[in-house]
């Protein structure tokens, strides 16, 4: 990882790094969505428990 790549593969390497960042961002966003839906379910259950 620390060694620089030859000039011929620089485009492929940068594309691979970009793809890794996109996948990482997608994983983070998916995790946030799952957490948000879990929290929303907890909040709905809490509100239902308070109102009944």
mmCIF file with all atom_site columns, C-alpha atoms in Angstrom, residues 10-43:
data_model
loop_
_atom_site.group_PDB
_atom_site.id
_atom_site.type_symbol
_atom_site.label_atom_id
_atom_site.label_alt_id
_atom_site.label_comp_id
_atom_site.label_asym_id
_atom_site.label_entity_id
_atom_site.label_seq_id
_atom_site.pdbx_PDB_ins_code
_atom_site.Cartn_x
_atom_site.Cartn_y
_atom_site.Cartn_z
_atom_site.occupancy
_atom_site.B_iso_or_equiv
_atom_site.pdbx_formal_charge
_atom_site.auth_seq_id
_atom_site.auth_comp_id
_atom_site.auth_asym_id
_atom_site.auth_atom_id
_atom_site.pdbx_PDB_model_num
ATOM 1  C CA . UNK A 1 10 ? -2.678  4.728 -11.927 1.00 0.00 ? 10 UNK A CA 1
ATOM 2  C CA . UNK A 1 11 ? -6.113  5.050 -13.547 1.00 0.00 ? 11 UNK A CA 1
ATOM 3  C CA . UNK A 1 12 ? -7.162  1.588 -12.410 1.00 0.00 ? 12 UNK A CA 1
ATOM 4  C CA . UNK A 1 13 ? -5.825  2.197 -8.911  1.00 0.00 ? 13 UNK A CA 1
ATOM 5  C CA . UNK A 1 14 ? -7.614  5.533 -8.539  1.00 0.00 ? 14 UNK A CA 1
ATOM 6  C CA . UNK A 1 15 ? -10.826 3.956 -9.845  1.00 0.00 ? 15 UNK A CA 1
ATOM 7  C CA . UNK A 1 16 ? -10.441 1.129 -7.313  1.00 0.00 ? 16 UNK A CA 1
ATOM 8  C CA . UNK A 1 17 ? -9.909  3.611 -4.492  1.00 0.00 ? 17 UNK A CA 1
ATOM 9  C CA . UNK A 1 18 ? -12.973 5.568 -5.618  1.00 0.00 ? 18 UNK A CA 1
ATOM 10 C CA . UNK A 1 19 ? -14.985 2.333 -5.693  1.00 0.00 ? 19 UNK A CA 1
ATOM 11 C CA . UNK A 1 20 ? -13.811 1.481 -2.169  1.00 0.00 ? 20 UNK A CA 1
ATOM 12 C CA . UNK A 1 21 ? -14.908 4.911 -0.932  1.00 0.00 ? 21 UNK A CA 1
ATOM 13 C CA . UNK A 1 22 ? -18.297 4.536 -2.625  1.00 0.00 ? 22 UNK A CA 1
ATOM 14 C CA . UNK A 1 23 ? -18.812 1.086 -1.087  1.00 0.00 ? 23 UNK A CA 1
ATOM 15 C CA . UNK A 1 24 ? -17.733 2.364 2.321   1.00 0.00 ? 24 UNK A CA 1
ATOM 16 C CA . UNK A 1 25 ? -20.136 5.303 2.049   1.00 0.00 ? 25 UNK A CA 1
ATOM 17 C CA . UNK A 1 26 ? -22.937 2.948 0.981   1.00 0.00 ? 26 UNK A CA 1
ATOM 18 C CA . UNK A 1 27 ? -22.263 0.728 4.004   1.00 0.00 ? 27 UNK A CA 1
ATOM 19 C CA . UNK A 1 28 ? -22.280 3.719 6.353   1.00 0.00 ? 28 UNK A CA 1
ATOM 20 C CA . UNK A 1 29 ? -25.515 5.069 4.859   1.00 0.00 ? 29 UNK A CA 1
ATOM 21 C CA . UNK A 1 30 ? -27.139 1.620 5.056   1.00 0.00 ? 30 UNK A CA 1
ATOM 22 C CA . UNK A 1 31 ? -26.091 1.350 8.698   1.00 0.00 ? 31 UNK A CA 1
ATOM 23 C CA . UNK A 1 32 ? -27.522 4.780 9.443   1.00 0.00 ? 32 UNK A CA 1
ATOM 24 C CA . UNK A 1 33 ? -30.803 3.876 7.741   1.00 0.00 ? 33 UNK A CA 1
ATOM 25 C CA . UNK A 1 34 ? -31.044 0.636 9.749   1.00 0.00 ? 34 UNK A CA 1
ATOM 26 C CA . UNK A 1 35 ? -30.296 2.510 12.977  1.00 0.00 ? 35 UNK A CA 1
ATOM 27 C CA . UNK A 1 36 ? -32.847 5.188 12.089  1.00 0.00 ? 36 UNK A CA 1
ATOM 28 C CA . UNK A 1 37 ? -35.581 2.634 11.397  1.00 0.00 ? 37 UNK A CA 1
ATOM 29 C CA . UNK A 1 38 ? -34.748 0.811 14.645  1.00 0.00 ? 38 UNK A CA 1
ATOM 30 C CA . UNK A 1 39 ? -34.902 4.084 16.571  1.00 0.00 ? 39 UNK A CA 1
ATOM 31 C CA . UNK A 1 40 ? -38.142 5.039 14.847  1.00 0.00 ? 40 UNK A CA 1
ATOM 32 C CA . UNK A 1 41 ? -39.661 1.718 15.869  1.00 0.00 ? 41 UNK A CA 1
ATOM 33 C CA . UNK A 1 42 ? -38.507 2.287 19.450  1.00 0.00 ? 42 UNK A CA 1
ATOM 34 C CA . UNK A 1 43 ? -39.941 5.815 19.443  1.00 0.00 ? 43 UNK A CA 1
#
